[in-house]
Coordinates of C-alpha atoms in Angstrom, one line a residue:
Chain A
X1 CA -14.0 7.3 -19.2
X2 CA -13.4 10.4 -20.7
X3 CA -9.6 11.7 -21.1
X4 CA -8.5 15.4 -19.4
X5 CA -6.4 17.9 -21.9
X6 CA -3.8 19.6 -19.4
X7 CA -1.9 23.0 -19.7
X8 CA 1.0 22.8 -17.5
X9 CA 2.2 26.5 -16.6
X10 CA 0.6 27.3 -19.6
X11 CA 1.8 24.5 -21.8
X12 CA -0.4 21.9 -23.4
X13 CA 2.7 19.5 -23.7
X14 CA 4.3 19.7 -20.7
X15 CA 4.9 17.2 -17.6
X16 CA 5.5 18.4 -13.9
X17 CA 9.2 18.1 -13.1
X18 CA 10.0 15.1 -11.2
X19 CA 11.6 17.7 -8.3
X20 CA 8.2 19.4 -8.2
X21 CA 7.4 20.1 -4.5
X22 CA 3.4 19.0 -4.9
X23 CA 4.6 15.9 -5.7
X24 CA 7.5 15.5 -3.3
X25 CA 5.4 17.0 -0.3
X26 CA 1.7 17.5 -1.7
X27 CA 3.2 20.8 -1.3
X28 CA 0.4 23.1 -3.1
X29 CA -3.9 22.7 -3.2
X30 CA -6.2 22.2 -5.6
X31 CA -9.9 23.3 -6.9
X32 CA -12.3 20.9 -8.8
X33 CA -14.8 22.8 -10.8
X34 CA -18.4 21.9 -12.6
X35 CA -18.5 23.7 -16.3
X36 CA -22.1 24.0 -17.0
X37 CA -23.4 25.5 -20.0
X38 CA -20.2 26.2 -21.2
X39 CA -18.7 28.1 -17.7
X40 CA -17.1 26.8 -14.7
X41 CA -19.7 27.3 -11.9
X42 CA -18.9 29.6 -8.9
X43 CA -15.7 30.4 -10.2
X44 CA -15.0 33.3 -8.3
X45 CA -15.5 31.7 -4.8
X46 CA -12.9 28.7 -6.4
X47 CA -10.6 31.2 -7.4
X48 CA -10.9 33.3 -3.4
X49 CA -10.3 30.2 -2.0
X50 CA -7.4 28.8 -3.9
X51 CA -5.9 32.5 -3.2
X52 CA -7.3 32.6 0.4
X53 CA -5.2 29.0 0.8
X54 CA -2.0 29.8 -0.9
X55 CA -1.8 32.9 1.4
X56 CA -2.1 30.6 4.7
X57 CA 0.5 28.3 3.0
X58 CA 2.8 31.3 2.3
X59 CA 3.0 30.3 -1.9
X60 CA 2.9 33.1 -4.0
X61 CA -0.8 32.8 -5.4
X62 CA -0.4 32.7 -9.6
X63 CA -2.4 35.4 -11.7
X64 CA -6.5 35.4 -10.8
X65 CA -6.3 37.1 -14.6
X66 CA -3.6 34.4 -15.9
X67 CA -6.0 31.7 -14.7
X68 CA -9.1 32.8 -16.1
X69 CA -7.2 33.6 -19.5
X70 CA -5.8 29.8 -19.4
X71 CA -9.3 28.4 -18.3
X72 CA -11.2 29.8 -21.4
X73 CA -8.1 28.5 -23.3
X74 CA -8.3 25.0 -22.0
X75 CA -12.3 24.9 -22.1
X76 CA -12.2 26.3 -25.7
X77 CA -15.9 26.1 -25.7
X78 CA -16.9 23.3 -24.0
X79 CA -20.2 22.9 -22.8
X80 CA -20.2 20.8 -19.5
X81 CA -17.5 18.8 -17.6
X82 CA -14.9 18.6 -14.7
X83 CA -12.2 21.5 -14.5
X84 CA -9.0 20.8 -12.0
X85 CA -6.5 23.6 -11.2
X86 CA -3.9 22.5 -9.2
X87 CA -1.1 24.9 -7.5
X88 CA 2.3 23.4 -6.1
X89 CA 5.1 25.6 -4.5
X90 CA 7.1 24.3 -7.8
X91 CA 10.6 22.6 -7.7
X92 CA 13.7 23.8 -5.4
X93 CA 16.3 22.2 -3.6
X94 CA 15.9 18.6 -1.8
X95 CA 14.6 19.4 1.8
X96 CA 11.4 20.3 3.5
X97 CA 12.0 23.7 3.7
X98 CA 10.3 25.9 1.2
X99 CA 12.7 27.3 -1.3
X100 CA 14.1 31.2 -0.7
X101 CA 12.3 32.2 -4.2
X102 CA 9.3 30.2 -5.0
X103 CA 8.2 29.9 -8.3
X104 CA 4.8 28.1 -7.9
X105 CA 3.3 26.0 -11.0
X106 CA 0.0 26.0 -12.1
X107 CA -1.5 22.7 -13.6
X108 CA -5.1 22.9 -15.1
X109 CA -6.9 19.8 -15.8
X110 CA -10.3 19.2 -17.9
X111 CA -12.5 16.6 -18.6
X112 CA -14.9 17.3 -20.8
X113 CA -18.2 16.0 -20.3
X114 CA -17.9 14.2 -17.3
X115 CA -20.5 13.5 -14.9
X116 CA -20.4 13.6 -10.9
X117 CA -20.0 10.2 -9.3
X118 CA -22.4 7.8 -8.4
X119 CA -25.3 10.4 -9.1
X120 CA -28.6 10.0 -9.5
X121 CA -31.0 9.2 -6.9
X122 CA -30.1 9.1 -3.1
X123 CA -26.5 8.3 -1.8
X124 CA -25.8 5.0 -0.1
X125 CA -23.8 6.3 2.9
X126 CA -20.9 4.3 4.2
X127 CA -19.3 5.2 7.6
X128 CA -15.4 4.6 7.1
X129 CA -12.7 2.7 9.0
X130 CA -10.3 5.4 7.6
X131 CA -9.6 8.0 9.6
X132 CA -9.7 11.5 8.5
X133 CA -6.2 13.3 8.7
X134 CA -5.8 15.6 11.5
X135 CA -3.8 18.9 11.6
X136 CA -5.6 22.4 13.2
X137 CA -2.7 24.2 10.9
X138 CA -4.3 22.2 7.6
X139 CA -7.9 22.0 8.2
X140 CA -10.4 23.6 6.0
X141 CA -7.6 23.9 2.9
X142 CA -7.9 21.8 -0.1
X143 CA -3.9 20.7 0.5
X144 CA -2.3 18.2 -2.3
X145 CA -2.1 15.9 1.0
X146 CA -5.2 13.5 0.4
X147 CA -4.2 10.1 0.6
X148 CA -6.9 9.9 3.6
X149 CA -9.3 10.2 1.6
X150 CA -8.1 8.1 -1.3
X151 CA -7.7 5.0 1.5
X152 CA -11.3 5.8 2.4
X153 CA -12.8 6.2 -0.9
X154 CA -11.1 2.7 -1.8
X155 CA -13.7 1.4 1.5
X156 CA -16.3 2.9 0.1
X157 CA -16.0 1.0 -3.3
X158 CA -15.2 -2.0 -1.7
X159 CA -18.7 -1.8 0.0
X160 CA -20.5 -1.0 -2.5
X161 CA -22.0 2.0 -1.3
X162 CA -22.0 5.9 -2.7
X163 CA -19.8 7.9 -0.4
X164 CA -18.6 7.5 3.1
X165 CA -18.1 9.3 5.9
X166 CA -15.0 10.1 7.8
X167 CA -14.5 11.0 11.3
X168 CA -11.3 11.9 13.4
X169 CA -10.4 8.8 15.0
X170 CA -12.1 9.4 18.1
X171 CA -15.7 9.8 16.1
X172 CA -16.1 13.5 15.7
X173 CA -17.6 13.4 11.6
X174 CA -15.1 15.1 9.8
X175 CA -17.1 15.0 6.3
X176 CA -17.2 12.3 3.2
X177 CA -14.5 11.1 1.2
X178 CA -15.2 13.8 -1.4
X179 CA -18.2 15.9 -0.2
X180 CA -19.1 18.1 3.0
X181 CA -21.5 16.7 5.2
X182 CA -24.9 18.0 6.7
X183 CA -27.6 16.5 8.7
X184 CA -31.1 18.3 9.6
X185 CA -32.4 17.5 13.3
X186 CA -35.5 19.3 14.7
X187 CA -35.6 21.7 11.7
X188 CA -32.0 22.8 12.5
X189 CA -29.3 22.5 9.8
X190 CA -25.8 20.9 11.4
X191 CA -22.4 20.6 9.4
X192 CA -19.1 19.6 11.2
X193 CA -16.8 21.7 12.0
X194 CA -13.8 22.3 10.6
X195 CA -11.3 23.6 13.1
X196 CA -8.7 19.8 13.1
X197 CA -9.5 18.3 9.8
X198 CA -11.6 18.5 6.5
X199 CA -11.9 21.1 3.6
X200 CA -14.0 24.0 3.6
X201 CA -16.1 23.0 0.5
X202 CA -17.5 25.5 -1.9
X203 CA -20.2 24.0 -2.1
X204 CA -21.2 23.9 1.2
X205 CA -20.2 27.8 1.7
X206 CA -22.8 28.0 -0.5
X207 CA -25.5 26.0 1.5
X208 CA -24.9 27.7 4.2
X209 CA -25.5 31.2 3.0
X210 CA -28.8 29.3 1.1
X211 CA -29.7 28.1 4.7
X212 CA -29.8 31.7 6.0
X213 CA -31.2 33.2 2.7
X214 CA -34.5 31.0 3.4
X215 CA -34.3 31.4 7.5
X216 CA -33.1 28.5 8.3
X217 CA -31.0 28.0 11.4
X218 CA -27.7 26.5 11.1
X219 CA -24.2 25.7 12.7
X220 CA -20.8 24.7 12.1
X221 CA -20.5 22.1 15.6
X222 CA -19.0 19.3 16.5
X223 CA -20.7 16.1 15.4
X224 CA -20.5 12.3 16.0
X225 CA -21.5 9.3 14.7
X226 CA -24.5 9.1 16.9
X227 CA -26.2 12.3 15.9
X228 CA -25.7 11.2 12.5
X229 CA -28.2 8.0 12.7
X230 CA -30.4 10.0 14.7
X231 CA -30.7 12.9 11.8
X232 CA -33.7 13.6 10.6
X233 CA -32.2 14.3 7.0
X234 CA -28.5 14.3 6.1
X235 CA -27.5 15.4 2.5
X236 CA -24.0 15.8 0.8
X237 CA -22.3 18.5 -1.0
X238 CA -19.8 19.0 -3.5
X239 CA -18.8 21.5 -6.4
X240 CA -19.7 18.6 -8.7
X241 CA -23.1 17.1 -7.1
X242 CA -24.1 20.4 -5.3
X243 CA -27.0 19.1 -2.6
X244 CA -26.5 15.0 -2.5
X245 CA -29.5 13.3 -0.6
X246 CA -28.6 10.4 1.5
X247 CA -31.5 7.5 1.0
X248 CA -29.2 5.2 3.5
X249 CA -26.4 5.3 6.2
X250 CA -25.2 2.1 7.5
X251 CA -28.3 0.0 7.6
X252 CA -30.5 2.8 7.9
X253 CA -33.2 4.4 5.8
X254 CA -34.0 7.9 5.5
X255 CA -37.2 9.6 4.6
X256 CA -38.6 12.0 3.4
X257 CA -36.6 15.7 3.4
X258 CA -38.2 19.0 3.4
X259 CA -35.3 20.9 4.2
X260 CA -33.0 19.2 2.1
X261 CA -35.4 19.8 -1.0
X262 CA -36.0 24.2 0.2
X263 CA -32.4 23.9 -0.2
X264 CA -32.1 22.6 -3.0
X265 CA -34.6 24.8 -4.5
X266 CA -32.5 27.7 -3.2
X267 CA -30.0 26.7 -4.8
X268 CA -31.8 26.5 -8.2
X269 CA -32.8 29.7 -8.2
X270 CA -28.9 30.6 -7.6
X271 CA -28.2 28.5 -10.6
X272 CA -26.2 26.4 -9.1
X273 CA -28.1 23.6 -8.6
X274 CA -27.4 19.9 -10.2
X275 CA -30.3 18.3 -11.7
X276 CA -30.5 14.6 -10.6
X277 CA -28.8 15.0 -7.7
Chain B
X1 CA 23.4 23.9 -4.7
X2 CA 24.0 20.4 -6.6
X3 CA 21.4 19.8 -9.3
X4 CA 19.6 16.2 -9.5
X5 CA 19.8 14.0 -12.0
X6 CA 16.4 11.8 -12.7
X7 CA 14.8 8.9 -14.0
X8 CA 11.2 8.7 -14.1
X9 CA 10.5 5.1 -15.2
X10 CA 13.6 4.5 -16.2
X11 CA 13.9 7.2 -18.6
X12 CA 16.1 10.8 -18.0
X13 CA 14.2 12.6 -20.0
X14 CA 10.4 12.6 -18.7
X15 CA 8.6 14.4 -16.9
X16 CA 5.7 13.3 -14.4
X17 CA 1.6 13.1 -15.6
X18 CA -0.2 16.1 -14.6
X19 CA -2.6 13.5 -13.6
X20 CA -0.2 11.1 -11.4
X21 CA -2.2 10.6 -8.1
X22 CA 1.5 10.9 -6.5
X23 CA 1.1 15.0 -7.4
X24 CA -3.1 14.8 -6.9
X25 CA -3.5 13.4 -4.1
X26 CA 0.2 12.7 -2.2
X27 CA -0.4 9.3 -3.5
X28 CA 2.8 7.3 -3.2
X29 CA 5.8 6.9 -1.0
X30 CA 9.3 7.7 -1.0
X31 CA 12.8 7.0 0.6
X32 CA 16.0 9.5 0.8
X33 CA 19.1 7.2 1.1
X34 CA 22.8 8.3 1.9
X35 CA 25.4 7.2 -1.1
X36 CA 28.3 6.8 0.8
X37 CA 31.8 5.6 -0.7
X38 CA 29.9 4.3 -3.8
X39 CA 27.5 2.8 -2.6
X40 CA 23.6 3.4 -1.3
X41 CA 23.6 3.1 3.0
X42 CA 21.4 0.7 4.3
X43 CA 19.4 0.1 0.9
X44 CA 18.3 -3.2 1.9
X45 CA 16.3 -1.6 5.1
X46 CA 15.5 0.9 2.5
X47 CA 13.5 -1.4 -0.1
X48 CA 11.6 -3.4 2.5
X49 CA 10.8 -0.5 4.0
X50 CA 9.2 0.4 0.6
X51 CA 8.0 -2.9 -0.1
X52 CA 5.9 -2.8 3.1
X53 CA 4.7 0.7 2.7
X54 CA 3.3 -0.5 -1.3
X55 CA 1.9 -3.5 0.6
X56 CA 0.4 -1.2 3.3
X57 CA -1.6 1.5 0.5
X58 CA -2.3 -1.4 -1.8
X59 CA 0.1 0.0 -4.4
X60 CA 1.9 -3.0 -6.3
X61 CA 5.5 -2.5 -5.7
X62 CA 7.7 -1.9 -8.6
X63 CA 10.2 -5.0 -9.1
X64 CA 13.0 -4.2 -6.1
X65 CA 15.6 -6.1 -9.3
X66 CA 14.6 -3.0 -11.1
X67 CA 14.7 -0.5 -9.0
X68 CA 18.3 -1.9 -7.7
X69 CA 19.6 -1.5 -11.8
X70 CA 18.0 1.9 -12.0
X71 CA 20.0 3.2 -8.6
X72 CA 23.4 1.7 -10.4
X73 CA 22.4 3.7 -13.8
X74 CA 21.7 6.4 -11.9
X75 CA 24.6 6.3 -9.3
X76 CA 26.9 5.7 -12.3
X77 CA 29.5 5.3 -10.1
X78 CA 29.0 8.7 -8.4
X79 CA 31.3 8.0 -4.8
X80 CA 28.8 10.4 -2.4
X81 CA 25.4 12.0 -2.5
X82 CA 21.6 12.0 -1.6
X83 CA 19.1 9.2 -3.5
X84 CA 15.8 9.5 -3.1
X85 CA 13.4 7.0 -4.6
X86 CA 9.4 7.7 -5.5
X87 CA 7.0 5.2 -6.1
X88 CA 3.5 6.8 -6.8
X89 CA 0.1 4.9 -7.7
X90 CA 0.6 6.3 -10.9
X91 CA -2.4 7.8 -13.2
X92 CA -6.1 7.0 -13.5
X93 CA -9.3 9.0 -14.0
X94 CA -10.0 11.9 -11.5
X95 CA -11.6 11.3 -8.6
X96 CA -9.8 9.6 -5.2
X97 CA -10.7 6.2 -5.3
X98 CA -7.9 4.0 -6.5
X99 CA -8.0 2.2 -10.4
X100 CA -9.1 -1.0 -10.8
X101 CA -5.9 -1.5 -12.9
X102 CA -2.7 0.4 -11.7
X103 CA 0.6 1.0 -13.0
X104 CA 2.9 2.6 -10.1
X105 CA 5.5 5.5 -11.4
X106 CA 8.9 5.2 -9.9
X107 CA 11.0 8.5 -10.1
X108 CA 14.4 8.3 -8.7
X109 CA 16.7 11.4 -8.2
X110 CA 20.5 11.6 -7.3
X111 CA 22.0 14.8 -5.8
X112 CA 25.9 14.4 -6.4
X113 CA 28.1 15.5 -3.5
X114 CA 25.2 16.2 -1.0
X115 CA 26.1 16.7 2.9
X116 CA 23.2 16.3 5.4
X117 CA 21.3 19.5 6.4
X118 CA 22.9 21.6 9.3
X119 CA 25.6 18.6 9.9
X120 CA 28.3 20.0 12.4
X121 CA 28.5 19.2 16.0
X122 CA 25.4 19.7 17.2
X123 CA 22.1 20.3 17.1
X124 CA 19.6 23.4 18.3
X125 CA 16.6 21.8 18.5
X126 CA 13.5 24.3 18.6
X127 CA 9.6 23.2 19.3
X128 CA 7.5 23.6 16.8
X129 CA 4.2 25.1 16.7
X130 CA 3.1 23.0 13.6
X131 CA 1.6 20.2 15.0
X132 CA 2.3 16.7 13.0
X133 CA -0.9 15.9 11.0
X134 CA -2.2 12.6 12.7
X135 CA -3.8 9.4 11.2
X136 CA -3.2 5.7 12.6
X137 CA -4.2 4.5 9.1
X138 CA -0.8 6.1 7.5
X139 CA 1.0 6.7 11.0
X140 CA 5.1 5.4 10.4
X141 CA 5.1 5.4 6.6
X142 CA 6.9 7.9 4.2
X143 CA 4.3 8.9 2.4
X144 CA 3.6 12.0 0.0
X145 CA 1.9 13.3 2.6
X146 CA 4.0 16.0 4.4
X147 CA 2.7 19.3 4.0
X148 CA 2.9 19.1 8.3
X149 CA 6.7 19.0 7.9
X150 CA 7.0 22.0 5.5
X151 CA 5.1 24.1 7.2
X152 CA 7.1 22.8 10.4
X153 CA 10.5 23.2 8.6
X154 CA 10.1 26.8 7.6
X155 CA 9.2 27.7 11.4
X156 CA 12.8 25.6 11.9
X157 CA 14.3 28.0 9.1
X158 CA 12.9 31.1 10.7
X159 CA 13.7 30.6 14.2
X160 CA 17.4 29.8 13.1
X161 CA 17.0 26.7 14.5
X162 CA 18.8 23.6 13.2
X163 CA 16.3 21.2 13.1
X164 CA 12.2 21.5 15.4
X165 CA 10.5 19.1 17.0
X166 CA 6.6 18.3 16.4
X167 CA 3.6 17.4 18.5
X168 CA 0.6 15.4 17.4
X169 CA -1.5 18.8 18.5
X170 CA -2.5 17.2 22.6
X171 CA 1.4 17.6 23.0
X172 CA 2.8 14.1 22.6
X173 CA 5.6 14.4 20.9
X174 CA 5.7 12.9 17.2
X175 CA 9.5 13.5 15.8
X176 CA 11.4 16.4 14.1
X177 CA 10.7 17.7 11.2
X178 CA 12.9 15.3 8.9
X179 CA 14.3 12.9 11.7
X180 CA 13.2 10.5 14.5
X181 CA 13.9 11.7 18.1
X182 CA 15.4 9.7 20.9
X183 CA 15.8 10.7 24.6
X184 CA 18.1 9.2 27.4
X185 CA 16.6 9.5 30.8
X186 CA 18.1 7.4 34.0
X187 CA 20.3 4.9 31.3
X188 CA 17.3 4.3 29.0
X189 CA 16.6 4.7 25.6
X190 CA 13.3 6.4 24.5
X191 CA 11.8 7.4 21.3
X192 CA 8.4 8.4 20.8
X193 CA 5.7 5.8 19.6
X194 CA 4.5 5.8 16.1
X195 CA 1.1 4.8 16.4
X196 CA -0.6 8.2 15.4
X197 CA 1.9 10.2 13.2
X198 CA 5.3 10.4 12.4
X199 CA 7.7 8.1 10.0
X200 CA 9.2 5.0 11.3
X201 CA 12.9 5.7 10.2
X202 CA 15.5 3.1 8.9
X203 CA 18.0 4.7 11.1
X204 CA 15.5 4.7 14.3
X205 CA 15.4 0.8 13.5
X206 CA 19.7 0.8 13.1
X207 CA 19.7 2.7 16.8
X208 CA 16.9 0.6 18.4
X209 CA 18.5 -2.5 17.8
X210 CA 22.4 -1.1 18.2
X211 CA 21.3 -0.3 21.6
X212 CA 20.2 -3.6 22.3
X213 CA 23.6 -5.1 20.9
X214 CA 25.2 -2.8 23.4
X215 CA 23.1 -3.7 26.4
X216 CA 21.1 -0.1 26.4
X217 CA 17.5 -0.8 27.5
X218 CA 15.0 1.2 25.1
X219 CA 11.4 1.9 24.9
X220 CA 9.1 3.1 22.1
X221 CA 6.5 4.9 24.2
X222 CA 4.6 8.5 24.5
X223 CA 6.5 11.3 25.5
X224 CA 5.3 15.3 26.0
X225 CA 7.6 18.4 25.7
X226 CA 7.6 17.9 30.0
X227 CA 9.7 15.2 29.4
X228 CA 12.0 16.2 26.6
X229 CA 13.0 19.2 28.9
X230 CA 14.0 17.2 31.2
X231 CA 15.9 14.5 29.2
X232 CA 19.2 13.9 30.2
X233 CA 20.4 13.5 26.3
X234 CA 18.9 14.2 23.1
X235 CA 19.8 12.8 19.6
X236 CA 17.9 13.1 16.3
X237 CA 18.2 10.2 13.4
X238 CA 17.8 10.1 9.6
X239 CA 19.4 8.5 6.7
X240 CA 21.4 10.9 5.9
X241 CA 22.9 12.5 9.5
X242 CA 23.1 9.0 11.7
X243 CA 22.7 9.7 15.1
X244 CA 22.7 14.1 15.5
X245 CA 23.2 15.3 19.1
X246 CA 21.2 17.6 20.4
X247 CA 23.0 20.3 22.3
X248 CA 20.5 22.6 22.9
X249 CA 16.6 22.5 23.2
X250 CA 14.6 25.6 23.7
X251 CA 16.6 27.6 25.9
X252 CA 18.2 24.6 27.5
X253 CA 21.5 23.8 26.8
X254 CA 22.4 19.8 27.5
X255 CA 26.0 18.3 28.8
X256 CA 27.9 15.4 28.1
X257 CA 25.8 12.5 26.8
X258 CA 27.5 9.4 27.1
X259 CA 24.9 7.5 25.7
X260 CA 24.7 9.1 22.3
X261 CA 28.4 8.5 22.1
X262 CA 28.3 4.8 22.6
X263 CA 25.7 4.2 20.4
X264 CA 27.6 6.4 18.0
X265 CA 30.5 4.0 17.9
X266 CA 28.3 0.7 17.9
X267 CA 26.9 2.8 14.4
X268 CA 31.3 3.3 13.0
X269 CA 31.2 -0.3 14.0
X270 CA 28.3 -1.3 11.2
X271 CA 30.0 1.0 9.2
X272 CA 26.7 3.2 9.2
X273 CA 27.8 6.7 11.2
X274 CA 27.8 9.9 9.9
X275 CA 31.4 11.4 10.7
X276 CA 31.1 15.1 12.1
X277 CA 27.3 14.3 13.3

């Protein structure tokens, strides 16, 4: 397992305050970034959204320059691996309620050379006891609040499988542990909405946009459970795995995938694509 | 503002890993714990409850021997304050699921001299638009998890209100903000259920079974904002403000509440109420 180098506000030796509000409260949000070919992939749409989320949060979003400027610091090079920028609302008084004057701190995380999880072939899809947390005034945002998913990603292992999906509690699919979702049925391309729970992936911005690029019809819906084992394809995304193709879910197999592989082509000629996925 | 004093593993001096799951993911659980003439209220309740949360996330709990010598190094003989204790997972590689070998991080803070938030006589209670974020699989513990409560507490802060009340989203009411809420309605005692969100207080255990020493028939059961308007009393509870009065809610304004006061003196009788509450 590789280890991650850290600059903390800037700092390559520094800890986060014990009073720090993202630990206290998961109080801030986070990005996790593939460096390819020595440069974090789709960094501009990571650095919109962590700005787009901080806004809807009410933190005061750090530097877009001062970010970049510590990336190329902390990357110093690198060719490929796993960057992490996390923002919290910083420390302030005990209490829930955020601090007159915030002073929000940045920690960036890289590891270099790591590769996505459990890649390779096809996914082995799990569906989860775990529910998916659900707040309409959360949804979408990458919040420091993800101990959902950790419970469900601890299933996941425990079974043996790839990734597993998460619904709401009563069975609308809310996503994977650590990817967006998507099934193909009758040449249409479905994702679940994300108006209660889940975050608004990158990567799957990105598919969608693929999906319209190459005339494909798609929609953002509600999904359960059922329409999942009836899919015709289902594939995963993530910043790190870009298009995941599910072989299995529960005990069933999948095909073959036309649509997932257009897209995936798409995406190669994007650049964005991950090779072995 | 009193500043905290810390010790993060039993040392004063450190700081928390960038890459503790407690800041990454919410990770962890916590307890806030009056110090009241020397000593830390109800810290028995308080380490079970901890214990069983550890137990709940599969997080081995740190020795409670320890922790109890930490709390005296850190009281250091201090007479009154706030205590709040941290456990997180601790560190591991990135990614959600949980290490195969984990070492939890306990950080506990002391704020000398600390009265409870908006203490006085009584409470304006406003209803949040925040809903609670819901999950059955973390529903009643203290977790890291509470970006829901900061959002809800600023509304609190903005409104002028004293404390808010939240709703799991379809209206049932979940809690306030930072306490458990209890109605009286026809000479019974009703707090909401915590099957879905909220945090299963050690004081809402104190008042649940004080009102069966004194004879006071109580219910945990589901409750909507219908039926909080037309309470007959309202009192909040947390570890540090015992049993808080409600005197208004909304634009209601509520009476005498001879319920809240005798279960306010069964509480001076444990030794456990707040004075001025």
């Amino acid at each position: 397992v590789a280890t991650a180098r850290w600059l903390v506000d800037g700092r390559s030796d520094a800890g986060i305050a014990p009073d720090d509000r993202g630990l206290a409260y998961g109080d801030g949000l986070f990005e996790t970034i593939a460096v390819r070919d020595g440069a974090p992939r789709l960094i501009e749409r990571h650095l919109a959204r962590l700005a787009a989320g901080c806004a809807r949060l009410a933190i005061p979003a750090p530097s877009l320059g001062l970010l970049r400027e510590e990336i190329g610091t902390l990357l110093d090079g690198a060719a490929r691996g796993t960057l992490k920028l996390i923002v919290t609302r910083g420390t302030g008084p005990r209490g829930y309620a955020p601090p007159a004057a915030q002073r929000p701190v940045r920690a960036l995380g890289f590891w270099p050379d790591e590769s996505p999880v459990a890649i390779g072939s096809s996914c082995a899809l799990l569906v989860c006891r775990t529910p998916a947390s659900c707040n309409p005034a959360l949804a979408g945002l990458k919040t420091l609040n993800r101990l959902d998913n950790v419970l469900a990603r601890a299933e996941v292992a425990a079974a043996g499988a790839h990734e597993g999906v998460m619904t709401d509690g009563p069975g609308r699919i809310v996503g994977g542990t650590m990817t967006n979702l998507f099934i193909v049925r009758r040449g249409e391309l479905l994702t679940p909405a994300l108006s209660r729970a889940g975050v608004a992936g990158v990567m799957r911005a990105v598919v969608l946009e693929a999906a319209s690029a190459i005339g494909l019809r798609s929609a953002e819906t509600d999904m359960d459970v059922d329409e999942l084992m009836r899919a015709d394809e289902i594939f995963l995304t993530n910043a790190l795995t870009g298009i995941w193709r599910v072989g299995r879910v529960a005990q069933r197999s999948l095909g073959a995938a036309p649509v997932t592989i257009a897209l995936r082509a798409r995406l190669r000629e994007l650049g964005v694509d991950e090779p072995g996925a």
